[in-house]
GROMACS .gro file of C-alpha atoms in nm:
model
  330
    1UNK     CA    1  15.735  -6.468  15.036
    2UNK     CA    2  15.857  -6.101  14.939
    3UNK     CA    3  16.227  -6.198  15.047
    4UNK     CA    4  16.194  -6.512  14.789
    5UNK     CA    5  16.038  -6.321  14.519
    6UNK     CA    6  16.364  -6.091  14.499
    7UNK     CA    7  16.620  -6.348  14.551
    8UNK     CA    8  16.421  -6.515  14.193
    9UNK     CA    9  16.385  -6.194  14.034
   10UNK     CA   10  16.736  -6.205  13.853
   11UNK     CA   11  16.687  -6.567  13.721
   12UNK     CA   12  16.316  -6.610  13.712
   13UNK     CA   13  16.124  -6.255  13.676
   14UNK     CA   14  15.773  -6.453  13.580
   15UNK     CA   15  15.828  -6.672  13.869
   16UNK     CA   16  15.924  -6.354  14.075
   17UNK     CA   17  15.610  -6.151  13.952
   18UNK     CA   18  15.408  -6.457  14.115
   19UNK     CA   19  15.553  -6.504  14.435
   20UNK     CA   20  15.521  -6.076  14.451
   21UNK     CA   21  15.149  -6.111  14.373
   22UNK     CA   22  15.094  -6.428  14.635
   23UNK     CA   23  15.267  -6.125  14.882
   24UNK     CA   24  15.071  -5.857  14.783
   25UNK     CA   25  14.710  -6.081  14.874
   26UNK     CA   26  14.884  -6.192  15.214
   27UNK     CA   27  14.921  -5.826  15.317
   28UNK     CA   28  14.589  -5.700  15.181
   29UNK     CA   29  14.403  -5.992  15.370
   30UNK     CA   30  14.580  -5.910  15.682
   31UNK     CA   31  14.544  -5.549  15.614
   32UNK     CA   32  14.891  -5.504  15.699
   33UNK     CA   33  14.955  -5.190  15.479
   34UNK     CA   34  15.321  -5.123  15.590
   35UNK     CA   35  15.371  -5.414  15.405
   36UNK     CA   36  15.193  -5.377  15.096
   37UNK     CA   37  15.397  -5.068  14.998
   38UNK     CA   38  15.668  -5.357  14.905
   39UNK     CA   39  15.548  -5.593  14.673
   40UNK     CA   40  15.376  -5.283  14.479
   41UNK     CA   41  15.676  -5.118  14.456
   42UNK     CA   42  15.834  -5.423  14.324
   43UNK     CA   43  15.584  -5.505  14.094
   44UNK     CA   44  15.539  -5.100  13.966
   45UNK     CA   45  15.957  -5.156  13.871
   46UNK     CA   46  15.886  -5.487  13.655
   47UNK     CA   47  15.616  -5.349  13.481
   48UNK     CA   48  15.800  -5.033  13.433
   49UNK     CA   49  16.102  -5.250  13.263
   50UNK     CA   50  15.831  -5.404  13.080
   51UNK     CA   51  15.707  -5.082  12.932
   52UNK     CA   52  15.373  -5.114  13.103
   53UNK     CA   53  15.405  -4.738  13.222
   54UNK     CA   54  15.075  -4.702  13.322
   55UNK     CA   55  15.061  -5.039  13.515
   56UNK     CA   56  15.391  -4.905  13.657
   57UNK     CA   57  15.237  -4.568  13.798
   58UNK     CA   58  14.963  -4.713  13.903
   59UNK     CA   59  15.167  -4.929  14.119
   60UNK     CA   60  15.398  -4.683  14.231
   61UNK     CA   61  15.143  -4.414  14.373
   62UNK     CA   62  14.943  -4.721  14.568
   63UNK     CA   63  15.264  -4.775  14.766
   64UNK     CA   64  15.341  -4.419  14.798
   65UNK     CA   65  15.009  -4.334  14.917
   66UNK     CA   66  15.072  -4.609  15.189
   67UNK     CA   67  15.410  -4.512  15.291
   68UNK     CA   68  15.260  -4.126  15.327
   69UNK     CA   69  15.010  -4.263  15.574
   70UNK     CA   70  15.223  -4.458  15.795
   71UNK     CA   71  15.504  -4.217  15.770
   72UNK     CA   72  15.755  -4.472  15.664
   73UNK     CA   73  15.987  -4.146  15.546
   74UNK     CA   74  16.284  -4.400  15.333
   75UNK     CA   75  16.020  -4.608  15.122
   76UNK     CA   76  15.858  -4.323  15.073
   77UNK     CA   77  16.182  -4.195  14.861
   78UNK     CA   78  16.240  -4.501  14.721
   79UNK     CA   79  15.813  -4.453  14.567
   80UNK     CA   80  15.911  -4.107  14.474
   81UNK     CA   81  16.187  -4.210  14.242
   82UNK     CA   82  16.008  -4.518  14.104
   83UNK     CA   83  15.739  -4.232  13.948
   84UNK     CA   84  16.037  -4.031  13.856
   85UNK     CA   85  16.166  -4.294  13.638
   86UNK     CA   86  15.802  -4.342  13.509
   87UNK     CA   87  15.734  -4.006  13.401
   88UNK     CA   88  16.125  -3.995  13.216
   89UNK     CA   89  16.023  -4.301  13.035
   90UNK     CA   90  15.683  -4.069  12.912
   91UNK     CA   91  15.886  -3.791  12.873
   92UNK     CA   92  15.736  -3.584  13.117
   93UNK     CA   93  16.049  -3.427  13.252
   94UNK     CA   94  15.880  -3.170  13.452
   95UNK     CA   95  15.713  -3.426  13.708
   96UNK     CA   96  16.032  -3.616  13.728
   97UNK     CA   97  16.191  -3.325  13.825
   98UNK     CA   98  15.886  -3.302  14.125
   99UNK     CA   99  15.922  -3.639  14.224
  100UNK     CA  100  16.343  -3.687  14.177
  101UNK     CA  101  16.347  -3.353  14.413
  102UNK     CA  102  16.130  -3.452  14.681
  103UNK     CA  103  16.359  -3.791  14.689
  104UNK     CA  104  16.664  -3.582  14.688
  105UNK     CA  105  16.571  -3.380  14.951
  106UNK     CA  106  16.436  -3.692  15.219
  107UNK     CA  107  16.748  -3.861  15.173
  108UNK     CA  108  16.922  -3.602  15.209
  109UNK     CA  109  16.737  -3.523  15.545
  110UNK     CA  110  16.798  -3.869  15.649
  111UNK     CA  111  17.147  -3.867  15.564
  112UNK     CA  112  17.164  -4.157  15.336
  113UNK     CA  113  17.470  -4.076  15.149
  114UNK     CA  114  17.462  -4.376  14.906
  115UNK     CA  115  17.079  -4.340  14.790
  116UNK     CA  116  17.122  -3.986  14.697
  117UNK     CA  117  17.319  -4.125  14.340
  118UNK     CA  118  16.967  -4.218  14.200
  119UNK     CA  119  16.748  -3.877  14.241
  120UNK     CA  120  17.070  -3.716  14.123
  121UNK     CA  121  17.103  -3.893  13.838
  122UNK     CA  122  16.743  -3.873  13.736
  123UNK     CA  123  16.760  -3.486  13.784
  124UNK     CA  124  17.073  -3.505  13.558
  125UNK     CA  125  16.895  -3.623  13.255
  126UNK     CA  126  16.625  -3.381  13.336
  127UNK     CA  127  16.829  -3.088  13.330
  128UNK     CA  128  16.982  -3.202  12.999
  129UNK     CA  129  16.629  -3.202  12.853
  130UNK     CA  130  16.591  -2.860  12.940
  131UNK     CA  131  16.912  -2.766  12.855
  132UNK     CA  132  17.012  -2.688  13.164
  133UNK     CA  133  17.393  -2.755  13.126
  134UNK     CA  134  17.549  -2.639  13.418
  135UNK     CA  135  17.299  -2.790  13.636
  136UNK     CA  136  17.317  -3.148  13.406
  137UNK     CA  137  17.685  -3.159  13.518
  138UNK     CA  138  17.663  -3.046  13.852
  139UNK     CA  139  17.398  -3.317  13.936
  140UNK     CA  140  17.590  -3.593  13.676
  141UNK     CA  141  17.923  -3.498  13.855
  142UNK     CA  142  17.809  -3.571  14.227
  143UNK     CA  143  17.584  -3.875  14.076
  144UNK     CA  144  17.891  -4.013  13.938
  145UNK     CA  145  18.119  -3.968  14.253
  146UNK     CA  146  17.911  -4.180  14.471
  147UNK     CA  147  17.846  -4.411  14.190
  148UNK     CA  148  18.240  -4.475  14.210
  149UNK     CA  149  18.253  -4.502  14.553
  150UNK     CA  150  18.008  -4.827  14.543
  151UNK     CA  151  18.202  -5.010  14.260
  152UNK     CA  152  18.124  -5.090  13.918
  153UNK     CA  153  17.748  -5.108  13.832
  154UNK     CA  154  17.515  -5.019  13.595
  155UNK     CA  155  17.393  -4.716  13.743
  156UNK     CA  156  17.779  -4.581  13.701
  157UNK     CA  157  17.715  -4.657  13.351
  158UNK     CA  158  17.439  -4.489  13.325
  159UNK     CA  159  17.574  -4.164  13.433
  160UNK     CA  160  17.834  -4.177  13.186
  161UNK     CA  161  17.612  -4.217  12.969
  162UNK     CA  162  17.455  -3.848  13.121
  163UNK     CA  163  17.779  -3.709  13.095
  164UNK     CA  164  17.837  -3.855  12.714
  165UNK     CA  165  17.546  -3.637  12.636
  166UNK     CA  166  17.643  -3.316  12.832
  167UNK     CA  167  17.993  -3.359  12.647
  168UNK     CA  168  17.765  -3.382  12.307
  169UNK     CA  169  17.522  -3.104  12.347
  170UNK     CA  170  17.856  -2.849  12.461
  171UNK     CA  171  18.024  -2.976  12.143
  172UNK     CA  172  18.214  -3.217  12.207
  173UNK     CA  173  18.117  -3.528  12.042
  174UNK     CA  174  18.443  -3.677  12.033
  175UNK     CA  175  18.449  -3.690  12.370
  176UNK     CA  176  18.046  -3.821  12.410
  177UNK     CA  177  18.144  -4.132  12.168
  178UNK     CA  178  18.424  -4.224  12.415
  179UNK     CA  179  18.198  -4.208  12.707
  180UNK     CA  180  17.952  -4.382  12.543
  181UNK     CA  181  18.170  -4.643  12.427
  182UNK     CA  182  18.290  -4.663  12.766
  183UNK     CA  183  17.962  -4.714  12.943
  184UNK     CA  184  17.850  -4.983  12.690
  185UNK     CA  185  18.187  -5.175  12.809
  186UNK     CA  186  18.119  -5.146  13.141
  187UNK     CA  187  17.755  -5.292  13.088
  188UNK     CA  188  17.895  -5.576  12.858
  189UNK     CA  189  18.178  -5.678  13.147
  190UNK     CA  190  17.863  -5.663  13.399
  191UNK     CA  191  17.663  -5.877  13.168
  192UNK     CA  192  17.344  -5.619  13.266
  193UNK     CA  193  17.166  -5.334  13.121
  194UNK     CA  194  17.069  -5.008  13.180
  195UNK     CA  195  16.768  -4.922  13.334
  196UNK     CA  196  16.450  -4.831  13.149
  197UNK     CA  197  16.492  -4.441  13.152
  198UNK     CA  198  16.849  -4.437  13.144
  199UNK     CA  199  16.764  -4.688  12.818
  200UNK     CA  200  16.493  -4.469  12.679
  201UNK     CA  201  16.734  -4.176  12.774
  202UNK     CA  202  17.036  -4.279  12.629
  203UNK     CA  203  16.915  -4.368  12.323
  204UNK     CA  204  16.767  -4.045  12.251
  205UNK     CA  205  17.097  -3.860  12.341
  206UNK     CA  206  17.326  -4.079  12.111
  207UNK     CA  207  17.161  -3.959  11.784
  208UNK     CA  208  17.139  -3.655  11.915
  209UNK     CA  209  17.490  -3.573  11.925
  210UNK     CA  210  17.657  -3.810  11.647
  211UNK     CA  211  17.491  -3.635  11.395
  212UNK     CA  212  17.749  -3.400  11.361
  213UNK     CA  213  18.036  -3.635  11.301
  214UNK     CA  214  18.108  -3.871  11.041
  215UNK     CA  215  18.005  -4.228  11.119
  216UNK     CA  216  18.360  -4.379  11.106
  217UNK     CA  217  18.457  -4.081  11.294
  218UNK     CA  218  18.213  -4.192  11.575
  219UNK     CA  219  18.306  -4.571  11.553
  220UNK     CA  220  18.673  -4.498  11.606
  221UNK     CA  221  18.640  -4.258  11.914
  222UNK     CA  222  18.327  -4.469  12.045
  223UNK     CA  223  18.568  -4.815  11.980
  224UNK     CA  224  18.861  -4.561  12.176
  225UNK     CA  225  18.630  -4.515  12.466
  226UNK     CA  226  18.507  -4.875  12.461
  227UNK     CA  227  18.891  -5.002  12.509
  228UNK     CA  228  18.943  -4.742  12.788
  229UNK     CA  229  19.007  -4.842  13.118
  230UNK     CA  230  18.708  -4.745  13.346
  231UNK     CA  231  18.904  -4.575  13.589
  232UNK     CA  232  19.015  -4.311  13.329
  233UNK     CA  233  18.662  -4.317  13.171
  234UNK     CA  234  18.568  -4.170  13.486
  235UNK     CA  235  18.793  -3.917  13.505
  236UNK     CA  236  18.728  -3.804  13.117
  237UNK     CA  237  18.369  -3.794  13.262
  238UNK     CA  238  18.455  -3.554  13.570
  239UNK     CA  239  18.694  -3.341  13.362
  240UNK     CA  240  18.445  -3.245  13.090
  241UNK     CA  241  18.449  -2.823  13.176
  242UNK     CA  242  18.162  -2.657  13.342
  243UNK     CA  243  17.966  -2.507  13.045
  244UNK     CA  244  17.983  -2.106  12.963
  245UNK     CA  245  17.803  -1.881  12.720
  246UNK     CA  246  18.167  -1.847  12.559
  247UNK     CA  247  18.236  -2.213  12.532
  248UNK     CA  248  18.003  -2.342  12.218
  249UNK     CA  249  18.069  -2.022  12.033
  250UNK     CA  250  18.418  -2.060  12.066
  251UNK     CA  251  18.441  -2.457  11.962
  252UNK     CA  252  18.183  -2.397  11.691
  253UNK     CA  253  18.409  -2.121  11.586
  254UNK     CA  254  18.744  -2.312  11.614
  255UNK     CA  255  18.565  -2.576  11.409
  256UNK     CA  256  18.455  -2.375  11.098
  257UNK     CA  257  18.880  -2.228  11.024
  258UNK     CA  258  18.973  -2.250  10.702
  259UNK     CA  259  19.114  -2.605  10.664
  260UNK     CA  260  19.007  -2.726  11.013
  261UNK     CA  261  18.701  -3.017  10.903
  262UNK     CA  262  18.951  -3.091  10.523
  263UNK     CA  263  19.222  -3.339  10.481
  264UNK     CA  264  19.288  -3.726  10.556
  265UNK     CA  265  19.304  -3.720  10.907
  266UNK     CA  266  19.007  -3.867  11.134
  267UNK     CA  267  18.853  -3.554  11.420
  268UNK     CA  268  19.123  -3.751  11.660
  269UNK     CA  269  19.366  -3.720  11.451
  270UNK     CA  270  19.381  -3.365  11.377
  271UNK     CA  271  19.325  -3.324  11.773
  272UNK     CA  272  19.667  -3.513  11.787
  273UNK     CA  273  19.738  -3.243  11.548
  274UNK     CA  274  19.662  -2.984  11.743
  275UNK     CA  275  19.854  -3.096  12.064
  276UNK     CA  276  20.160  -3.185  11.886
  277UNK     CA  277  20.179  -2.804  11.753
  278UNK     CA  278  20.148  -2.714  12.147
  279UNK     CA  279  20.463  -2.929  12.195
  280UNK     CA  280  20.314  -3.186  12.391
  281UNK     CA  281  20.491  -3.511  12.406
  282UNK     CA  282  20.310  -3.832  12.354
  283UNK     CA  283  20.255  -3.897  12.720
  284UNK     CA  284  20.129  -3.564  12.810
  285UNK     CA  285  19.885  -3.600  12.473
  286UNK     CA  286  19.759  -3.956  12.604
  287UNK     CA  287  19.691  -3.800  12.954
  288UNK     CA  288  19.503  -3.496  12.773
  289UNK     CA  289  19.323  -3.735  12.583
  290UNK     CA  290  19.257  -3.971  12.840
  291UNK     CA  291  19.455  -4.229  12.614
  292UNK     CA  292  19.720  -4.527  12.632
  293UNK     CA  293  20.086  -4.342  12.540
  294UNK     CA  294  20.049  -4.659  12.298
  295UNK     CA  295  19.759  -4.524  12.088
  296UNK     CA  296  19.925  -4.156  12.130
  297UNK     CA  297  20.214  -4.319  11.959
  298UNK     CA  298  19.956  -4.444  11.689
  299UNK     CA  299  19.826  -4.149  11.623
  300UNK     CA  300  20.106  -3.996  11.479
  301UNK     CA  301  20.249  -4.262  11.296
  302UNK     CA  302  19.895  -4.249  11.128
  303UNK     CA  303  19.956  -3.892  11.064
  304UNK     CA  304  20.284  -3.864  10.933
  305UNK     CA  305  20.172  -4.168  10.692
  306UNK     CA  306  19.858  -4.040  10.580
  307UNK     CA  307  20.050  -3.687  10.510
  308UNK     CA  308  20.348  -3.813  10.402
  309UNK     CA  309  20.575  -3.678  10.692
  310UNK     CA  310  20.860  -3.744  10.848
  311UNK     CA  311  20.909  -3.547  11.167
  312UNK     CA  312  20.642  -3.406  11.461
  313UNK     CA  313  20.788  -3.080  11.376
  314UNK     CA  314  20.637  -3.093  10.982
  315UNK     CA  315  20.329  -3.209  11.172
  316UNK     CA  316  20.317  -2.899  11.387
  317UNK     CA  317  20.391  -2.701  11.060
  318UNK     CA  318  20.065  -2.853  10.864
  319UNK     CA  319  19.841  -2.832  11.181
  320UNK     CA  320  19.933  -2.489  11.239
  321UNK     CA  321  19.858  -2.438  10.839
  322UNK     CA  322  19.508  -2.605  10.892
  323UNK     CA  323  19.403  -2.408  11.178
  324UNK     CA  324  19.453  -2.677  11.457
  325UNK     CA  325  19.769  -2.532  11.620
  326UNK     CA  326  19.769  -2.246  11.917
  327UNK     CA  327  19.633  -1.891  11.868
  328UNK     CA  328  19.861  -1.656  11.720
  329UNK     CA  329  19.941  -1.393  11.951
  330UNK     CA  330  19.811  -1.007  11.872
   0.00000   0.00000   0.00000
């Protein structure tokens, strides 16, 4: 009957939730309580996508108190995570840190490589509540890796989605649109959604770090990352730098020159800008900017229209002039 109920989960979750419960009473009556831990766990993550959070703990510690008692050490994880995801959802970060940890550390012990994606995650987003930045991307960067190495899914969405809001919150919301974008095009192409806290996560993160850039700002880079290939999303992800106590100081400060936020040119543009006074060509500034050479191409022709150029050296001239070029030597 439990078998059933998940093969009619993704097509019939009210007619799942039934066939769960009609387990659940067969296991009880039999007293069979290696059993029961299943159903309840199954049950704890439909009411948990439901929002029923308390129904959803409830059901979680049941079959973790079961799986303690007979031992069964991989369920047990698998209990440990459910309340993880729970207490995200309530915003209790502190005991999802408990309960992602002790996951973490019995798959770890039982060296199941794949499983150890979820606790990692989870203990992402909970280090980017605390911001805890370097330990966000050092659990969002290993999360990610063996998200990759399973294919396309949701989860792998839902770590760049982590990573979009590390790349945010160390000032670099250019870079967090794209990521977001990207995510939401890998969930559209899947035809599936994120999971509850990385839903409840993500969209507390997103206003979070758009606020500081204009809204057509955010469309275009979002609508950038959304047309990205996700191979390349990925690697924008991993190549976001580890975060220093130099780092936000010095982009805030890079930010704030005299001319740097003035003029008709978009955040992307000016970055353009920027890497055109550095004498990159367009293919080097497409791979910087994890970009087609096509849209690097854009780019300028946008810039030398909207400033009435004619050359990339004039646009190395003004960029320099506004602040975006290289720092002058002493």
């Amino acid at each position: 009957i439990f078998a059933l109920a998940e093969a009619t989960w993704p097509e019939d979750p009210q007619a799942a939730s039934a066939l769960y419960r009609e387990s659940e009473e067969l296991f009880r009556s039999v007293g069979a309580s290696w059993g029961l831990a299943l159903p309840l766990t199954s049950l704890g993550r439909q009411a948990l996508d439901a929002g029923r959070y308390e129904e959803a703990r409830a059901l979680f510690e049941e079959g973790l108190a079961l799986r303690r008692a007979v031992d069964n050490t991989w369920w047990l994880a698998i209990s440990l995570c459910g309340l993880g995801e729970v207490a995200r959802c309530e915003g209790n970060y502190s005991l999802a840190e408990t309960y992602f940890l002790e996951g973490l550390t019995i798959y770890r012990a039982l060296g199941r490589t794949h499983n150890l994606a979820w606790p990692l995650r989870g203990l992402g987003y909970v280090a980017l509540s605390k911001g805890d930045h370097l330990q966000a991307r050092e659990f969002l960067r290993e999360s990610l890796l063996l998200e990759r190495e399973l294919g396309a899914t949701p989860s792998l969405a839902a770590c760049l989605c982590g990573l979009a809001g590390l790349a945010g919150m160390c000032g670099d919301a250019l870079r967090a649109a794209r990521l977001f974008g990207a995510a939401d095009a890998l969930l559209e192409r899947l035809g599936a959604k994120l999971e509850p806290a990385d839903r409840v996560d993500r969209d507390r993160l997103i206003p979070q770090v758009s606020s500081c850039l204009l809204a057509s700002a955010w469309s275009e880079a979002w609508q950038e990352g959304h047309s990205l290939p996700l191979d390349l999303a990925i690697e924008e992800a991993l190549a976001i730098p580890a975060p220093g106590p130099d780092l936000p100081a010095e982009q805030v400060e890079r930010s704030h020159r005299p001319g740097a936020r003035h003029g008709p040119l978009t955040p992307r543009e000016r970055e353009v800008a920027g890497l055109v006074a550095r004498g990159l060509s367009n293919r080097q500034i497409a791979t910087q900017l994890f970009i087609t050479e096509k849209t690097a191409a854009n780019h300028i022709d946008h810039i030398m229209t909207k400033l009435n150029l004619r050359s990339r050296a004039q646009i190395a001239v003004w960029a320099v002039q506004n602040g975006l070029g290289p720092e002058p030597e002493a």
